[in-house]
Amino acid sequence: MAKVIGVRHATPRQWACSLAALSLLCLAVQAVQKVDLGGDSTVATINHSLSLLQRLQELLHNGNTSDTTLRVRTTGSDEIKVFHTHQLMLSLQSEIFESLLHNQTMLTLHEPPDSAALFEKFIRYLYCGEISILLHQAIPLHRLASKYRVSSLQRGVAEYMKNHLASESNQGHVVGWYHYAVRIGDEALQESCLQFLAWNLSAVMSTAEWASVSVDLLLLLLERSDLVLQSELELYTAIEEWVATHQPENPIVEKMLRAVRYPMIPPSHLFHLQKQSLVMVKHYNAVQELLFQAFQFHSASPIHFAKYFDVNCSMFLPRNYLSTSWGSQWVINNPARDDRSTSFQTQLGPSNHDSSKRVTWNVLFSPRWLPVSLRPVYSDSVSGAIQSIRIEDGRPRLVITPATTSSDFAGVSFQKTILVGVKQQGKVFVKHAYSFHQSTDEVPDFLMHADLQKRTSEYLIDNSLHLHIIIKPVYHSLIKVKK
């Protein structure tokens, strides 16, 4: 059955009068808002825009002076929804409606079920410029806005999606949003989704959302060095699970297996994979030389290994591993209060040759460090007063340094990564990550835009700063030897 929105129709004369009144009201509001307030202290702004929006909503709800009928048919169903609308309002917001309604008073539109279910919400936005949205409504609303070229709603929904990547949903939503962004060619949304998936991959792999990852998306993720994982073995296990679910063609499986960084997996686990992993047994020939190279890597000193093999490639670069061998969590309570420090140890490198060697790291956090340009200086005045410095002039600072230097560091440099957790619906996600190398002890833009004074800051969880510091050893050649 047809669902009718609005029941009354108007004569052309009534419609013309209504349009004239509406136009005069809009012009009056605009004129009052544009008055120059600088000259006369008796001038005030009279703002009745909210009542105007209410009248426009009533206009849609009651169908007053309607001159256009939209019949929205749900694809694959006999359901039809009927909306009595106004050509002026539709045309102002959408050039597509303006074109479709040229010399037309009735349109039949075909929409998929999820879009048809939201069409009343979509039309209401065209009248009042406001809309409420839930996670599962983002794609159909964006699809409607794109189809009818309502650019303001397109931008608004896309921004909503970027801001709610960390929101929790039963089935997950970021993978679906990424695939949708690829279909519509929204590169900014693609990159936002891809970055979030990379920084929270360990969490995504443990949910039903992992099964919805496409081949192309999985291959893109496997190329990245900024994946946040418990270990490389966890990634291999997730790939094995994905392959068992999707049963892709052999060349695809082999490409995925060759993207695993086997030197980052301890030898004992590599031996286990060779005998116990069904995917590995089936495709062993495709990765045999990679496994052999990984065993060589684990058996020799990194300096000796680097003489004969190119270690300046992704295969020998750790990803962001969360295990205690590569870093430490640090929860800073009341971070705006004062300076803090901590220390922790990491394994010197992923090679089994270095498994017993440890590096101690000292970390200093300051919530209000002042750059040189803002530090107090004596003035030239007679009083010699110091320029006033406000607390808010400082910015957060994190310094990470090794406690000692050692000859073991030869051929190894360290990349430092700081993950900042945020809490959404009871779960902690990584929303910010900062990386810097051994050439400096700190990252220049660390928490630059964070307001740690506010308990409601997105960077804080229960008034605490949740950090995870990761040290990634990077090997490089000292001596070039011809093979």
mmCIF file of N, CA and C in Angstrom, residues 397-466:
data_model
loop_
_atom_site.group_PDB
_atom_site.id
_atom_site.type_symbol
_atom_site.label_atom_id
_atom_site.label_comp_id
_atom_site.label_asym_id
_atom_site.label_seq_id
_atom_site.Cartn_x
_atom_site.Cartn_y
_atom_site.Cartn_z
ATOM 1 N N ARG A 397 54.867 17.079 25.566
ATOM 2 C CA ARG A 397 56.126 16.633 24.989
ATOM 3 C C ARG A 397 56.439 15.227 25.489
ATOM 4 N N LEU A 398 56.941 14.371 24.593
ATOM 5 C CA LEU A 398 57.340 13.016 24.959
ATOM 6 C C LEU A 398 58.741 12.778 24.414
ATOM 7 N N VAL A 399 59.661 12.425 25.312
ATOM 8 C CA VAL A 399 61.056 12.197 24.931
ATOM 9 C C VAL A 399 61.411 10.747 25.258
ATOM 10 N N ILE A 400 61.958 10.028 24.282
ATOM 11 C CA ILE A 400 62.336 8.625 24.464
ATOM 12 C C ILE A 400 63.810 8.475 24.129
ATOM 13 N N THR A 401 64.593 7.998 25.093
ATOM 14 C CA THR A 401 66.035 7.838 24.875
ATOM 15 C C THR A 401 66.488 6.496 25.422
ATOM 16 N N PRO A 402 67.507 5.871 24.781
ATOM 17 C CA PRO A 402 68.074 4.644 25.341
ATOM 18 C C PRO A 402 68.879 4.968 26.593
ATOM 19 N N ALA A 403 68.813 4.078 27.576
ATOM 20 C CA ALA A 403 69.519 4.334 28.832
ATOM 21 C C ALA A 403 71.024 4.251 28.644
ATOM 22 N N THR A 404 71.464 3.398 27.722
ATOM 23 C CA THR A 404 72.897 3.242 27.468
ATOM 24 C C THR A 404 73.122 3.059 25.980
ATOM 25 N N THR A 405 74.339 3.267 25.565
ATOM 26 C CA THR A 405 74.718 2.940 24.194
ATOM 27 C C THR A 405 75.571 1.687 24.238
ATOM 28 N N SER A 406 75.563 0.962 23.125
ATOM 29 C CA SER A 406 76.263 -0.318 23.119
ATOM 30 C C SER A 406 76.780 -0.610 21.731
ATOM 31 N N SER A 407 77.850 -1.422 21.689
ATOM 32 C CA SER A 407 78.363 -1.864 20.384
ATOM 33 C C SER A 407 77.356 -2.746 19.677
ATOM 34 N N ASP A 408 76.405 -3.304 20.434
ATOM 35 C CA ASP A 408 75.356 -4.126 19.813
ATOM 36 C C ASP A 408 74.449 -3.299 18.911
ATOM 37 N N PHE A 409 74.441 -1.967 19.111
ATOM 38 C CA PHE A 409 73.583 -1.104 18.312
ATOM 39 C C PHE A 409 74.115 -0.938 16.889
ATOM 40 N N ALA A 410 75.335 -1.386 16.625
ATOM 41 C CA ALA A 410 75.913 -1.221 15.287
ATOM 42 C C ALA A 410 75.030 -1.922 14.256
ATOM 43 N N GLY A 411 74.695 -1.193 13.215
ATOM 44 C CA GLY A 411 73.846 -1.750 12.166
ATOM 45 C C GLY A 411 72.373 -1.740 12.491
ATOM 46 N N VAL A 412 71.989 -1.133 13.629
ATOM 47 C CA VAL A 412 70.580 -1.082 14.027
ATOM 48 C C VAL A 412 70.216 0.357 14.384
ATOM 49 N N SER A 413 69.144 0.833 13.811
ATOM 50 C CA SER A 413 68.555 2.102 14.247
ATOM 51 C C SER A 413 67.147 1.799 14.735
ATOM 52 N N PHE A 414 66.538 2.762 15.400
ATOM 53 C CA PHE A 414 65.248 2.490 16.024
ATOM 54 C C PHE A 414 64.201 3.514 15.581
ATOM 55 N N GLN A 415 63.054 2.998 15.159
ATOM 56 C CA GLN A 415 61.902 3.867 14.905
ATOM 57 C C GLN A 415 60.972 3.746 16.100
ATOM 58 N N LYS A 416 60.515 4.893 16.610
ATOM 59 C CA LYS A 416 59.655 4.899 17.791
ATOM 60 C C LYS A 416 58.245 5.319 17.379
ATOM 61 N N THR A 417 57.272 4.574 17.839
ATOM 62 C CA THR A 417 55.875 4.862 17.523
ATOM 63 C C THR A 417 55.074 4.957 18.808
ATOM 64 N N ILE A 418 54.267 5.999 18.939
ATOM 65 C CA ILE A 418 53.402 6.179 20.102
ATOM 66 C C ILE A 418 51.959 6.108 19.640
ATOM 67 N N LEU A 419 51.223 5.153 20.169
ATOM 68 C CA LEU A 419 49.802 5.007 19.884
ATOM 69 C C LEU A 419 49.002 5.653 21.010
ATOM 70 N N VAL A 420 47.979 6.408 20.657
ATOM 71 C CA VAL A 420 47.116 7.048 21.652
ATOM 72 C C VAL A 420 45.734 6.421 21.553
ATOM 73 N N GLY A 421 45.264 5.869 22.670
ATOM 74 C CA GLY A 421 43.969 5.193 22.669
ATOM 75 C C GLY A 421 42.828 6.134 22.991
ATOM 76 N N VAL A 422 41.676 5.883 22.366
ATOM 77 C CA VAL A 422 40.441 6.601 22.690
ATOM 78 C C VAL A 422 39.384 5.561 23.027
ATOM 79 N N LYS A 423 38.387 5.971 23.791
ATOM 80 C CA LYS A 423 37.359 5.034 24.235
ATOM 81 C C LYS A 423 36.029 5.375 23.593
ATOM 82 N N GLN A 424 35.421 4.377 22.961
ATOM 83 C CA GLN A 424 34.111 4.544 22.334
ATOM 84 C C GLN A 424 33.240 3.362 22.733
ATOM 85 N N GLN A 425 32.090 3.646 23.339
ATOM 86 C CA GLN A 425 31.157 2.606 23.756
ATOM 87 C C GLN A 425 31.848 1.481 24.533
ATOM 88 N N GLY A 426 32.737 1.862 25.426
ATOM 89 C CA GLY A 426 33.365 0.887 26.291
ATOM 90 C C GLY A 426 34.571 0.181 25.713
ATOM 91 N N LYS A 427 34.932 0.424 24.459
ATOM 92 C CA LYS A 427 36.093 -0.225 23.846
ATOM 93 C C LYS A 427 37.158 0.815 23.529
ATOM 94 N N VAL A 428 38.425 0.401 23.614
ATOM 95 C CA VAL A 428 39.538 1.306 23.343
ATOM 96 C C VAL A 428 40.039 1.078 21.926
ATOM 97 N N PHE A 429 40.169 2.156 21.158
ATOM 98 C CA PHE A 429 40.663 2.118 19.786
ATOM 99 C C PHE A 429 41.865 3.049 19.660
ATOM 100 N N VAL A 430 42.665 2.791 18.654
ATOM 101 C CA VAL A 430 43.760 3.704 18.327
ATOM 102 C C VAL A 430 43.250 4.719 17.314
ATOM 103 N N LYS A 431 43.294 5.973 17.686
ATOM 104 C CA LYS A 431 42.834 7.032 16.784
ATOM 105 C C LYS A 431 43.973 7.963 16.369
ATOM 106 N N HIS A 432 45.067 7.961 17.133
ATOM 107 C CA HIS A 432 46.201 8.832 16.834
ATOM 108 C C HIS A 432 47.489 8.018 16.965
ATOM 109 N N ALA A 433 48.415 8.241 16.058
ATOM 110 C CA ALA A 433 49.714 7.570 16.113
ATOM 111 C C ALA A 433 50.790 8.560 15.689
ATOM 112 N N TYR A 434 51.906 8.520 16.370
ATOM 113 C CA TYR A 434 53.023 9.407 16.076
ATOM 114 C C TYR A 434 54.287 8.555 15.936
ATOM 115 N N SER A 435 55.096 8.837 14.929
ATOM 116 C CA SER A 435 56.319 8.073 14.699
ATOM 117 C C SER A 435 57.500 9.019 14.496
ATOM 118 N N PHE A 436 58.651 8.607 14.994
ATOM 119 C CA PHE A 436 59.884 9.353 14.755
ATOM 120 C C PHE A 436 61.054 8.383 14.858
ATOM 121 N N HIS A 437 62.214 8.814 14.376
ATOM 122 C CA HIS A 437 63.350 7.915 14.235
ATOM 123 C C HIS A 437 64.453 8.240 15.235
ATOM 124 N N GLN A 438 65.516 7.442 15.200
ATOM 125 C CA GLN A 438 66.611 7.566 16.149
ATOM 126 C C GLN A 438 67.313 8.918 16.065
ATOM 127 N N SER A 439 67.239 9.554 14.911
ATOM 128 C CA SER A 439 67.928 10.837 14.735
ATOM 129 C C SER A 439 67.378 11.925 15.655
ATOM 130 N N THR A 440 66.201 11.703 16.221
ATOM 131 C CA THR A 440 65.640 12.653 17.177
ATOM 132 C C THR A 440 65.060 11.886 18.349
ATOM 133 N N ASP A 441 64.993 12.527 19.498
ATOM 134 C CA ASP A 441 64.470 11.862 20.691
ATOM 135 C C ASP A 441 62.978 12.068 20.880
ATOM 136 N N GLU A 442 62.370 12.946 20.081
ATOM 137 C CA GLU A 442 60.948 13.216 20.262
ATOM 138 C C GLU A 442 60.283 13.552 18.940
ATOM 139 N N VAL A 443 58.966 13.386 18.917
ATOM 140 C CA VAL A 443 58.199 13.728 17.729
ATOM 141 C C VAL A 443 57.750 15.184 17.861
ATOM 142 N N PRO A 444 57.924 15.974 16.809
ATOM 143 C CA PRO A 444 57.669 17.421 16.953
ATOM 144 C C PRO A 444 56.203 17.785 17.149
ATOM 145 N N ASP A 445 55.269 16.987 16.634
ATOM 146 C CA ASP A 445 53.857 17.384 16.708
ATOM 147 C C ASP A 445 53.070 16.527 17.691
ATOM 148 N N PHE A 446 53.717 15.952 18.699
ATOM 149 C CA PHE A 446 53.055 15.067 19.643
ATOM 150 C C PHE A 446 51.942 15.793 20.394
ATOM 151 N N LEU A 447 50.699 15.293 20.229
ATOM 152 C CA LEU A 447 49.523 15.834 20.925
ATOM 153 C C LEU A 447 49.390 17.342 20.769
ATOM 154 N N MET A 448 49.826 17.844 19.626
ATOM 155 C CA MET A 448 49.851 19.296 19.429
ATOM 156 C C MET A 448 48.467 19.918 19.565
ATOM 157 N N HIS A 449 47.429 19.185 19.145
ATOM 158 C CA HIS A 449 46.077 19.746 19.165
ATOM 159 C C HIS A 449 45.244 19.201 20.329
ATOM 160 N N ALA A 450 45.889 18.518 21.255
ATOM 161 C CA ALA A 450 45.155 17.945 22.388
ATOM 162 C C ALA A 450 45.018 18.959 23.517
ATOM 163 N N ASP A 451 43.827 19.047 24.073
ATOM 164 C CA ASP A 451 43.605 19.895 25.249
ATOM 165 C C ASP A 451 43.486 18.966 26.453
ATOM 166 N N LEU A 452 44.618 18.722 27.113
ATOM 167 C CA LEU A 452 44.640 17.786 28.230
ATOM 168 C C LEU A 452 44.022 18.373 29.496
ATOM 169 N N GLN A 453 43.686 19.670 29.466
ATOM 170 C CA GLN A 453 43.050 20.293 30.621
ATOM 171 C C GLN A 453 41.585 19.886 30.732
ATOM 172 N N LYS A 454 40.999 19.490 29.618
ATOM 173 C CA LYS A 454 39.574 19.154 29.602
ATOM 174 C C LYS A 454 39.382 17.661 29.836
ATOM 175 N N ARG A 455 38.550 17.319 30.805
ATOM 176 C CA ARG A 455 38.259 15.914 31.060
ATOM 177 C C ARG A 455 37.525 15.272 29.892
ATOM 178 N N THR A 456 36.863 16.084 29.077
ATOM 179 C CA THR A 456 36.106 15.565 27.940
ATOM 180 C C THR A 456 36.955 15.429 26.682
ATOM 181 N N SER A 457 38.254 15.701 26.787
ATOM 182 C CA SER A 457 39.131 15.624 25.625
ATOM 183 C C SER A 457 39.075 14.228 25.013
ATOM 184 N N GLU A 458 39.039 14.163 23.663
ATOM 185 C CA GLU A 458 39.003 12.871 22.976
ATOM 186 C C GLU A 458 40.286 12.084 23.190
ATOM 187 N N TYR A 459 41.348 12.740 23.650
ATOM 188 C CA TYR A 459 42.615 12.064 23.870
ATOM 189 C C TYR A 459 42.669 11.375 25.238
ATOM 190 N N LEU A 460 41.679 11.589 26.083
ATOM 191 C CA LEU A 460 41.689 11.051 27.435
ATOM 192 C C LEU A 460 40.623 9.974 27.619
ATOM 193 N N ILE A 461 40.941 8.995 28.465
ATOM 194 C CA ILE A 461 39.989 7.969 28.871
ATOM 195 C C ILE A 461 39.895 8.028 30.383
ATOM 196 N N ASP A 462 38.733 8.423 30.892
ATOM 197 C CA ASP A 462 38.560 8.592 32.341
ATOM 198 C C ASP A 462 39.663 9.470 32.924
ATOM 199 N N ASN A 463 39.922 10.587 32.256
ATOM 200 C CA ASN A 463 40.917 11.573 32.660
ATOM 201 C C ASN A 463 42.340 11.008 32.689
ATOM 202 N N SER A 464 42.591 9.975 31.886
ATOM 203 C CA SER A 464 43.931 9.395 31.774
ATOM 204 C C SER A 464 44.337 9.327 30.316
ATOM 205 N N LEU A 465 45.625 9.499 30.098
ATOM 206 C CA LEU A 465 46.190 9.396 28.757
ATOM 207 C C LEU A 465 46.710 7.965 28.571
ATOM 208 N N HIS A 466 46.130 7.234 27.602
ATOM 209 C CA HIS A 466 46.508 5.844 27.365
ATOM 210 C C HIS A 466 47.464 5.778 26.169
#
